Short mmCIF file of C-alpha atoms and ligand atoms in Angstrom, two decimals:
data_model
loop_
_atom_site.label_atom_id
_atom_site.label_comp_id
_atom_site.label_asym_id
_atom_site.label_seq_id
_atom_site.Cartn_x
_atom_site.Cartn_y
_atom_site.Cartn_z
CA UNK A 1 118.98 95.47 94.36
CA UNK A 2 117.82 92.87 96.53
CA UNK A 3 117.22 88.95 95.33
CA UNK A 4 113.82 88.42 93.68
CA UNK A 5 111.14 86.20 94.59
CA UNK A 6 109.58 85.18 91.26
CA UNK A 7 105.50 85.22 90.78
CA UNK A 8 103.06 84.85 88.04
CA UNK A 9 100.14 87.49 87.64
CA UNK A 10 96.55 85.89 88.25
CA UNK A 11 93.76 86.44 87.28
CA UNK A 12 91.00 87.95 89.80
CA UNK A 13 87.84 86.88 87.66
CA UNK A 14 89.81 83.50 89.56
CA UNK A 15 87.43 84.35 92.47
CA UNK A 16 84.12 85.05 90.31
CA UNK A 17 81.83 82.46 92.48
CA UNK A 18 84.03 82.37 96.35
CA UNK A 19 84.31 86.02 96.65
CA UNK A 20 81.89 88.45 96.76
CA UNK A 21 80.39 89.75 93.69
CA UNK A 22 80.40 93.60 95.67
CA UNK A 23 84.39 92.83 96.69
CA UNK A 24 85.27 92.00 93.00
CA UNK A 25 83.90 95.57 91.50
CA UNK A 26 85.30 97.23 94.34
CA UNK A 27 88.69 96.04 93.86
CA UNK A 28 88.23 96.62 89.66
CA UNK A 29 87.41 100.40 89.81
CA UNK A 30 90.16 100.92 92.88
CA UNK A 31 92.84 99.74 90.95
CA UNK A 32 91.77 101.33 87.33
CA UNK A 33 93.55 104.92 89.46
CA UNK A 34 96.43 102.65 90.06
CA UNK A 35 97.55 101.34 86.80
CA UNK A 36 101.06 100.25 86.45
CA UNK A 37 101.71 101.62 90.48
CA UNK A 38 104.66 100.63 91.32
CA UNK A 39 105.27 98.61 94.72
CA UNK A 40 107.82 96.73 96.01
CA UNK A 41 106.67 94.15 98.98
CA UNK A 42 109.81 93.32 100.80
CA UNK A 43 110.11 90.92 103.48
CA UNK A 44 112.82 88.29 105.00
CA UNK A 45 111.36 85.36 103.77
CA UNK A 46 110.15 83.24 101.20
CA UNK A 47 109.54 80.12 102.84
CA UNK A 48 107.97 79.32 106.02
CA UNK A 49 105.55 81.47 108.26
CA UNK A 50 102.20 83.74 107.32
CA UNK A 51 103.76 87.03 105.87
CA UNK A 52 105.64 84.74 102.59
CA UNK A 53 102.06 82.83 102.60
CA UNK A 54 100.25 85.71 101.68
CA UNK A 55 102.74 87.66 99.49
CA UNK A 56 102.58 83.98 97.36
CA UNK A 57 98.31 85.00 96.54
CA UNK A 58 99.03 89.32 96.95
CA UNK A 59 101.26 90.35 94.78
CA UNK A 60 100.57 88.13 91.90
CA UNK A 61 96.89 89.31 92.52
CA UNK A 62 98.28 92.90 92.64
CA UNK A 63 99.92 92.52 89.58
CA UNK A 64 97.39 90.42 87.46
CA UNK A 65 94.66 93.86 88.32
CA UNK A 66 96.98 96.48 86.50
CA UNK A 67 99.61 97.07 89.22
CA UNK A 68 103.62 96.71 88.80
CA UNK A 69 104.51 94.15 91.48
CA UNK A 70 107.16 92.68 92.71
CA UNK A 71 107.80 90.29 96.41
CA UNK A 72 112.05 91.07 97.44
CA UNK A 73 113.27 89.69 100.18
CA UNK A 74 116.80 91.48 102.52
CA UNK A 75 119.13 89.55 103.53
CA UNK A 76 120.70 88.98 106.99
CA UNK A 77 123.25 86.74 108.80
CA UNK A 78 122.26 83.99 111.34
CA UNK A 79 123.33 86.75 113.85
CA UNK A 80 120.94 88.79 112.13
CA UNK A 81 117.43 86.95 112.73
CA UNK A 82 117.99 85.76 115.95
CA UNK A 83 118.28 89.48 117.36
CA UNK A 84 115.25 89.70 115.09
CA UNK A 85 113.68 87.15 116.64
CA UNK A 86 114.48 88.70 119.68
CA UNK A 87 113.36 91.87 118.98
CA UNK A 88 110.11 90.05 117.81
CA UNK A 89 109.51 88.01 121.41
CA UNK A 90 110.22 91.16 123.12
CA UNK A 91 106.96 93.07 121.33
CA UNK A 92 104.89 89.87 122.31
CA UNK A 93 105.73 90.76 125.76
CA UNK A 94 108.99 88.58 126.73
CA UNK A 95 111.40 89.64 129.22
CA UNK A 96 113.56 90.09 126.95
CA UNK A 97 116.54 93.43 126.86
CA UNK A 98 117.26 94.94 123.92
CA UNK A 99 121.06 95.78 124.16
CA UNK A 100 123.30 98.48 122.09
CA UNK A 101 125.42 95.42 120.27
CA UNK A 102 122.01 94.19 119.11
CA UNK A 103 120.48 97.67 118.31
CA UNK A 104 123.98 98.34 115.34
CA UNK A 105 123.86 95.12 114.55
CA UNK A 106 120.48 94.89 113.38
CA UNK A 107 120.69 98.72 111.55
CA UNK A 108 124.21 97.94 110.24
CA UNK A 109 122.20 94.67 108.33
CA UNK A 110 119.22 97.18 107.34
CA UNK A 111 121.47 99.62 106.48
CA UNK A 112 123.18 97.35 104.31
CA UNK A 113 120.13 96.01 102.75
CA UNK A 114 119.00 99.83 101.69
CA UNK A 115 122.93 100.34 100.54
CA UNK A 116 121.49 96.92 97.95
CA UNK A 117 119.01 100.00 96.31
CA UNK A 118 118.65 100.68 92.37
CA UNK A 119 115.11 101.16 91.87
CA UNK A 120 112.49 104.24 92.61
CA UNK A 121 108.84 102.95 93.67
CA UNK A 122 105.18 104.20 94.35
CA UNK A 123 104.24 102.23 97.17
CA UNK A 124 107.37 100.02 99.44
CA UNK A 125 105.21 98.18 101.99
CA UNK A 126 107.79 96.75 104.18
CA UNK A 127 106.61 93.66 106.48
CA UNK A 128 107.26 93.02 110.20
CA UNK A 129 110.48 94.68 112.01
CA UNK A 130 113.54 92.67 110.74
CA UNK A 131 113.50 95.77 107.35
CA UNK A 132 111.06 98.21 109.60
CA UNK A 133 115.04 100.09 110.01
CA UNK A 134 115.80 100.04 105.87
CA UNK A 135 114.03 103.65 105.31
CA UNK A 136 116.30 105.48 107.44
CA UNK A 137 118.83 104.28 105.55
CA UNK A 138 117.46 106.08 102.47
CA UNK A 139 116.71 109.20 103.66
CA UNK A 140 116.77 112.00 101.55
CA UNK A 141 118.18 109.83 98.15
CA UNK A 142 115.38 109.23 95.17
CA UNK A 143 114.35 105.94 96.45
CA UNK A 144 112.93 107.14 99.23
CA UNK A 145 109.93 108.99 97.08
CA UNK A 146 106.75 107.44 96.76
CA UNK A 147 104.89 106.26 99.97
CA UNK A 148 105.87 104.00 102.24
CA UNK A 149 103.98 101.71 104.28
CA UNK A 150 104.62 99.53 107.49
CA UNK A 151 103.14 96.58 107.58
CA UNK A 152 102.90 94.39 111.33
CA UNK A 153 102.34 90.98 111.38
CA UNK A 154 102.71 90.33 115.49
CA UNK A 155 101.11 90.46 118.30
CA UNK A 156 102.33 93.43 119.98
CA UNK A 157 99.45 94.22 122.20
CA UNK A 158 101.99 93.63 125.42
CA UNK A 159 104.66 94.78 123.80
CA UNK A 160 108.06 95.55 125.78
CA UNK A 161 108.66 99.14 125.97
CA UNK A 162 112.35 99.30 124.76
CA UNK A 163 111.97 96.96 121.59
CA UNK A 164 108.55 98.98 120.74
CA UNK A 165 110.21 102.78 121.48
CA UNK A 166 113.25 101.77 119.57
CA UNK A 167 111.44 100.43 116.58
CA UNK A 168 108.30 102.96 116.53
CA UNK A 169 111.39 105.87 115.80
CA UNK A 170 111.64 103.38 112.81
CA UNK A 171 107.69 103.02 112.28
CA UNK A 172 107.33 106.85 112.78
CA UNK A 173 109.34 107.88 109.13
CA UNK A 174 107.28 105.65 107.43
CA UNK A 175 103.86 107.46 105.03
CA UNK A 176 101.16 104.36 107.18
CA UNK A 177 101.19 101.87 108.86
CA UNK A 178 98.99 98.98 108.67
CA UNK A 179 97.70 96.53 112.11
CA UNK A 180 96.27 93.66 112.09
CA UNK A 181 94.00 95.34 115.14
CA UNK A 182 93.92 98.69 116.88
CA UNK A 183 94.94 97.27 120.33
CA UNK A 184 98.55 96.12 118.68
CA UNK A 185 99.62 99.55 118.83
CA UNK A 186 101.34 100.57 122.14
CA UNK A 187 101.92 103.48 121.75
CA UNK A 188 101.07 106.98 120.12
CA UNK A 189 102.91 106.76 115.87
CA UNK A 190 103.10 109.82 114.15
CA UNK A 191 102.64 108.50 110.73
CA UNK A 192 99.98 110.15 108.76
CA UNK A 193 98.35 107.10 107.58
CA UNK A 194 97.01 104.17 109.48
CA UNK A 195 94.83 100.72 108.71
CA UNK A 196 93.26 97.90 110.44
CA UNK A 197 93.35 95.09 107.26
CA UNK A 198 93.12 91.55 109.09
CA UNK A 199 95.38 89.29 107.55
CA UNK A 200 93.78 86.59 104.55
CA UNK A 201 94.12 83.30 102.99
CA UNK A 202 93.88 82.06 99.34
CA UNK A 203 90.76 79.12 98.13
CA UNK A 204 92.70 78.85 95.15
CA UNK A 205 96.62 78.56 96.44
CA UNK A 206 97.29 74.63 96.80
CA UNK A 207 97.08 74.90 101.10
CA UNK A 208 93.43 75.59 100.95
CA UNK A 209 91.62 72.92 98.05
CA UNK A 210 91.09 70.07 100.05
CA UNK A 211 93.10 67.18 97.80
CA UNK A 212 90.89 64.29 96.93
CA UNK A 213 90.53 61.13 99.25
CA UNK A 214 92.88 58.94 98.31
CA UNK A 215 95.88 61.53 98.16
CA UNK A 216 94.62 61.73 101.95
CA UNK A 217 94.64 58.19 102.79
CA UNK A 218 97.90 58.00 101.55
CA UNK A 219 99.60 60.71 102.78
CA UNK A 220 97.99 59.64 106.47
CA UNK A 221 99.35 56.13 105.21
CA UNK A 222 102.88 57.81 104.15
CA UNK A 223 103.21 59.10 107.98
CA UNK A 224 102.01 56.37 109.41
CA UNK A 225 98.88 58.42 110.76
CA UNK A 226 95.65 56.02 110.86
CA UNK A 227 93.19 58.09 109.76
CA UNK A 228 90.12 55.58 110.73
CA UNK A 229 91.09 57.35 114.51
CA UNK A 230 90.24 61.20 115.81
CA UNK A 231 92.87 63.47 114.96
CA UNK A 232 94.14 66.57 116.99
CA UNK A 233 95.96 68.48 114.87
CA UNK A 234 97.97 71.74 114.79
CA UNK A 235 99.75 73.21 112.24
CA UNK A 236 102.37 76.04 113.60
CA UNK A 237 106.39 76.92 113.24
CA UNK A 238 108.36 75.71 116.73
CA UNK A 239 107.91 78.96 118.74
CA UNK A 240 107.24 79.71 122.27
CA UNK A 241 104.51 81.64 121.39
CA UNK A 242 102.17 79.00 119.76
CA UNK A 243 102.59 76.67 122.95
CA UNK A 244 104.08 73.11 122.51
CA UNK A 245 104.46 71.79 124.93
CA UNK A 246 100.77 72.98 126.75
CA UNK A 247 99.29 71.64 123.67
CA UNK A 248 101.39 67.82 124.34
CA UNK A 249 99.80 68.67 127.67
CA UNK A 250 96.45 69.04 126.71
CA UNK A 251 96.30 66.03 123.79
CA UNK A 252 97.77 63.33 126.88
CA UNK A 253 94.82 64.98 128.56
CA UNK A 254 92.29 64.32 126.01
CA UNK A 255 93.68 61.02 125.62
CA UNK A 256 92.78 60.35 129.35
CA UNK A 257 89.35 59.90 127.66
CA UNK A 258 89.91 58.63 124.67
CA UNK A 259 91.85 56.29 123.93
CA UNK A 260 92.51 56.75 120.39
CA UNK A 261 92.92 59.96 119.43
CA UNK A 262 96.13 61.18 117.85
CA UNK A 263 98.29 64.31 117.97
CA UNK A 264 99.25 65.02 114.53
CA UNK A 265 101.51 68.88 114.69
CA UNK A 266 103.04 70.10 111.61
CA UNK A 267 105.39 72.75 110.86
CA UNK A 268 107.58 74.54 109.04
CA UNK A 269 110.98 75.30 109.42
CA UNK A 270 111.40 78.86 108.72
CA UNK A 271 114.50 80.29 107.07
CA UNK A 272 113.88 84.08 109.75
CA UNK A 273 113.61 81.75 112.94
CA UNK A 274 116.70 80.07 114.49
CA UNK A 275 114.41 79.16 116.67
CA UNK A 276 112.55 76.47 115.61
CA UNK A 277 114.72 73.88 115.94
CA UNK A 278 115.31 74.15 119.53
CA UNK A 279 111.62 73.88 120.32
CA UNK A 280 111.49 71.14 118.18
CA UNK A 281 113.75 68.79 120.73
CA UNK A 282 112.26 70.77 123.32
CA UNK A 283 109.26 68.96 121.63
CA UNK A 284 110.35 66.19 121.05
CA UNK A 285 112.04 65.70 124.55
CA UNK A 286 108.50 66.33 126.07
CA UNK A 287 105.37 64.09 124.19
CA UNK A 288 108.97 61.25 123.81
CA UNK A 289 108.05 57.65 124.54
CA UNK A 290 104.54 58.49 122.97
CA UNK A 291 103.38 56.18 119.77
CA UNK A 292 100.53 58.59 118.55
CA UNK A 293 102.45 61.62 119.12
CA UNK A 294 103.83 62.67 115.43
CA UNK A 295 106.22 65.82 114.74
CA UNK A 296 106.26 66.32 111.08
CA UNK A 297 107.71 69.10 109.03
CA UNK A 298 109.48 70.64 105.65
CA UNK A 299 112.09 68.00 106.68
CA UNK A 300 110.07 65.30 105.89
CA UNK A 301 108.32 66.71 102.48
CA UNK A 302 105.14 68.00 104.72
CA UNK A 303 104.29 70.82 102.32
CA UNK A 304 101.19 72.51 101.40
CA UNK A 305 99.18 69.66 99.84
CA UNK A 306 99.84 67.68 102.91
CA UNK A 307 99.21 70.29 105.37
CA UNK A 308 95.57 70.71 103.69
CA UNK A 309 95.33 67.18 103.17
CA UNK A 310 95.88 66.97 107.74
CA UNK A 311 93.70 69.96 107.81
CA UNK A 312 90.26 68.09 105.87
CA UNK A 313 91.36 64.33 107.84
CA UNK A 314 91.40 66.40 111.43
CA UNK A 315 88.99 66.01 113.37
CA UNK A 316 89.47 68.71 115.28
CA UNK A 317 92.03 71.73 114.73
CA UNK A 318 93.74 73.49 117.74
CA UNK A 319 96.13 76.49 117.93
CA UNK A 320 97.50 76.74 121.24
CA UNK A 321 98.53 79.95 120.96
CA UNK A 322 99.03 82.02 123.79
CA UNK A 323 100.30 84.91 121.75
CA UNK A 324 99.08 85.65 117.96
CA UNK A 325 99.15 87.92 115.66
CA UNK A 326 96.23 86.74 113.55
CA UNK A 327 96.77 82.92 112.53
CA UNK A 328 96.67 81.77 109.24
CA UNK A 329 96.50 78.19 110.06
CA UNK A 330 92.16 78.95 112.17
CA UNK A 331 91.28 80.49 108.94
CA UNK A 332 92.64 77.75 106.56
CA UNK A 333 90.95 74.79 108.88
CA UNK A 334 88.07 77.05 108.80
CA UNK A 335 87.72 77.29 105.85
CA UNK A 336 87.60 73.77 105.53
CA UNK A 337 84.73 72.87 107.28
CA UNK A 338 87.10 72.02 111.18
CA UNK A 339 85.94 73.41 114.44
CA UNK A 340 89.22 75.17 116.35
CA UNK A 341 89.93 75.27 119.50
CA UNK A 342 91.97 77.94 120.05
CA UNK A 343 94.04 80.28 122.54
CA UNK A 344 92.11 83.73 123.71
CA UNK A 345 94.90 86.11 122.56
CA UNK A 346 95.24 88.58 119.50
CA UNK A 347 93.96 88.23 115.77
CA UNK A 348 91.84 84.47 116.92
CA UNK A 349 89.31 86.53 118.47
CA UNK A 350 88.28 88.24 115.41
CA UNK A 351 88.16 84.70 113.99
CA UNK A 352 86.55 82.46 116.56
CA UNK A 353 83.08 83.04 117.50
CA UNK A 354 83.31 81.94 120.44
CA UNK A 355 80.85 79.14 120.07
CA UNK A 356 79.70 79.56 117.45
CA UNK A 357 82.31 78.08 114.48
CA UNK A 358 84.88 76.91 117.57
CA UNK A 359 86.08 77.64 121.30
CA UNK A 360 87.93 80.41 122.46
CA UNK A 361 90.27 78.98 125.91
CA UNK A 362 92.49 80.46 128.77
CA UNK A 363 93.91 77.18 130.07
CA UNK A 364 94.49 73.83 129.18
CA UNK A 365 92.26 72.15 130.83
CA UNK A 366 89.10 74.33 129.20
CA UNK A 367 90.59 72.68 126.06
CA UNK A 368 91.27 69.40 126.53
CA UNK A 369 87.33 69.62 127.25
CA UNK A 370 86.12 71.42 124.41
CA UNK A 371 87.66 69.08 122.15
CA UNK A 372 86.61 66.07 123.91
CA UNK A 373 82.85 67.64 123.59
CA UNK A 374 83.65 68.31 119.92
CA UNK A 375 84.98 64.27 119.34
CA UNK A 376 81.77 63.31 121.19
CA UNK A 377 79.81 64.71 119.61
CA UNK A 378 80.32 65.20 115.95
CA UNK A 379 76.79 67.44 114.69
CA UNK A 380 78.24 70.08 116.75
CA UNK A 381 81.83 69.31 115.01
CA UNK A 382 79.97 69.50 111.96
CA UNK A 383 77.51 73.10 112.64
CA UNK A 384 80.61 74.81 113.72
CA UNK A 385 83.02 73.65 110.78
CA UNK A 386 79.48 75.01 108.29
CA UNK A 387 80.00 78.47 110.28
CA UNK A 388 84.13 78.92 110.36
CA UNK A 389 83.27 78.32 106.65
CA UNK A 390 81.09 81.23 105.83
CA UNK A 391 82.54 83.40 108.22
CA UNK A 392 86.44 83.31 106.50
CA UNK A 393 84.24 83.46 102.83
CA UNK A 394 82.99 87.16 104.35
CA UNK A 395 85.58 88.25 106.11
CA UNK A 396 88.99 86.45 105.64
CA UNK A 397 89.67 86.23 101.53
CA UNK A 398 92.18 87.47 100.29
CA UNK A 399 90.32 89.58 97.70
CA UNK A 400 88.84 91.14 100.59
CA UNK A 401 92.31 91.57 101.12
CA UNK A 402 93.68 92.97 98.55
CA UNK A 403 90.90 95.16 97.98
CA UNK A 404 92.46 96.98 102.39
CA UNK A 405 95.76 97.65 100.34
CA UNK A 406 94.43 99.02 97.22
CA UNK A 407 91.76 101.38 99.67
CA UNK A 408 94.63 101.88 101.50
CA UNK A 409 97.08 102.88 98.43
CA UNK A 410 94.68 105.55 97.31
CA UNK A 411 94.03 107.34 100.94
CA UNK A 412 98.13 107.52 100.96
CA UNK A 413 97.46 109.64 97.82
CA UNK A 414 94.26 111.61 98.90
N1 UDP B 501 102.32 76.35 107.42
C1 UDP B 501 102.60 75.71 106.41
N2 UDP B 501 103.80 74.07 106.79
C2 UDP B 501 103.87 73.92 107.97
C3 UDP B 501 103.47 74.74 108.86
C4 UDP B 501 102.89 76.12 108.85
O1 UDP B 501 102.67 75.18 105.23
O2 UDP B 501 104.33 72.80 108.60
C5 UDP B 501 101.62 77.55 107.24
C6 UDP B 501 100.32 77.32 107.47
O3 UDP B 501 99.14 76.70 107.20
C7 UDP B 501 99.73 78.85 107.85
C8 UDP B 501 101.49 79.60 107.39
O4 UDP B 501 102.59 78.68 107.81
O5 UDP B 501 100.26 79.06 106.43
C9 UDP B 501 101.45 79.65 109.32
O6 UDP B 501 100.88 80.81 109.36
P1 UDP B 501 100.16 82.02 110.84
O7 UDP B 501 99.67 82.92 110.90
O8 UDP B 501 99.03 80.53 111.57
O9 UDP B 501 101.44 81.74 111.56
P2 UDP B 501 103.66 82.18 112.00
O10 UDP B 501 103.94 81.56 111.48
O11 UDP B 501 102.89 83.75 110.75
O12 UDP B 501 103.21 82.58 113.07
#
């Protein structure tokens, strides 16, 4: 079988007093009919990026409510992940030819992963394009029994036809598919069941618990950031869709008006994202020489506690994305009562209500203008931050997410 990511079951009771009681009650009721069901989640990395972040919570919670949930990783070499990142970029609208050789390599790695299956499940949830075609190689075997669900986490609104059509042939083999928004379905699918489910954050994870002030100060000091001066923060992989160079331009425009502002960019290098180093270097060169730009990554010890501390210390959180499936980082910042200035794209539109809990922007100058407004008006920043926290509590906690999965499992059985 594929390698398993070890996780401990987590009790739903811990979310009492945080999540809405109706959601918790519905989870308990839905879980009764699914007790003992074997659930497998497959994705391509245990570190970096939003999918891994969510599985560390959802899988233990599924276990906690009585399902037998597992998380396993598909395996591939560097060439495979380079190809799947090209698929990803093409699905997000970049003009990239999908060649015959790319398809052959992709399918051969999926087949190899399929050949390692030796267990049957009631539900198999396959995340994102990397493992999508595994299902094809299991057709006609006992391992294809059960309900297979493909979960898309990317913003495929502007998907290029060749990547979308290639993948669609595999998506159509699934029993169900889950997208964050309906507009991500580029052309009609033939799956029997569809659901639109936004992602979520875990209010109890180390990422979302705010460290004590003393710990925050220690962390700022460790990385040379002056916590007494304003901090603009972006937390993202180094990826073209997160617009790291546009972010630096935006920072420069803000700095022209606020000499004391600092830019902190926290990135994690995901195992399945070979572009990270390339974009890190580009961003480093672009911002080189500015002592107020801090590009920090997991390589320098940036983990969950550090991310949470910087989110808590930030004056404004920015998410300058050009495409964004959802943007967990937006919800994480809102949960910490921070106003967010974010690109008017993808799943960010589900989260930021323009002018209420943050600002949606289309251009660099506009982003800079909104950051300046928030730096100059702490009362506005506070009001927006408070509104953002409540928006996340109602809509984007892992409990709501778990409920939506359980509802979908029932729908598939019906
Ligand atoms: N993240 C992190 N450390 C970092 C940078 C990112 O833990 O240095 C996390 C971030 O907090 C978020 C996830 O990685 O939970 C990124 O998810 P998102 O949906 O924002 O973007 P994706 O990487 O999936 O495109």
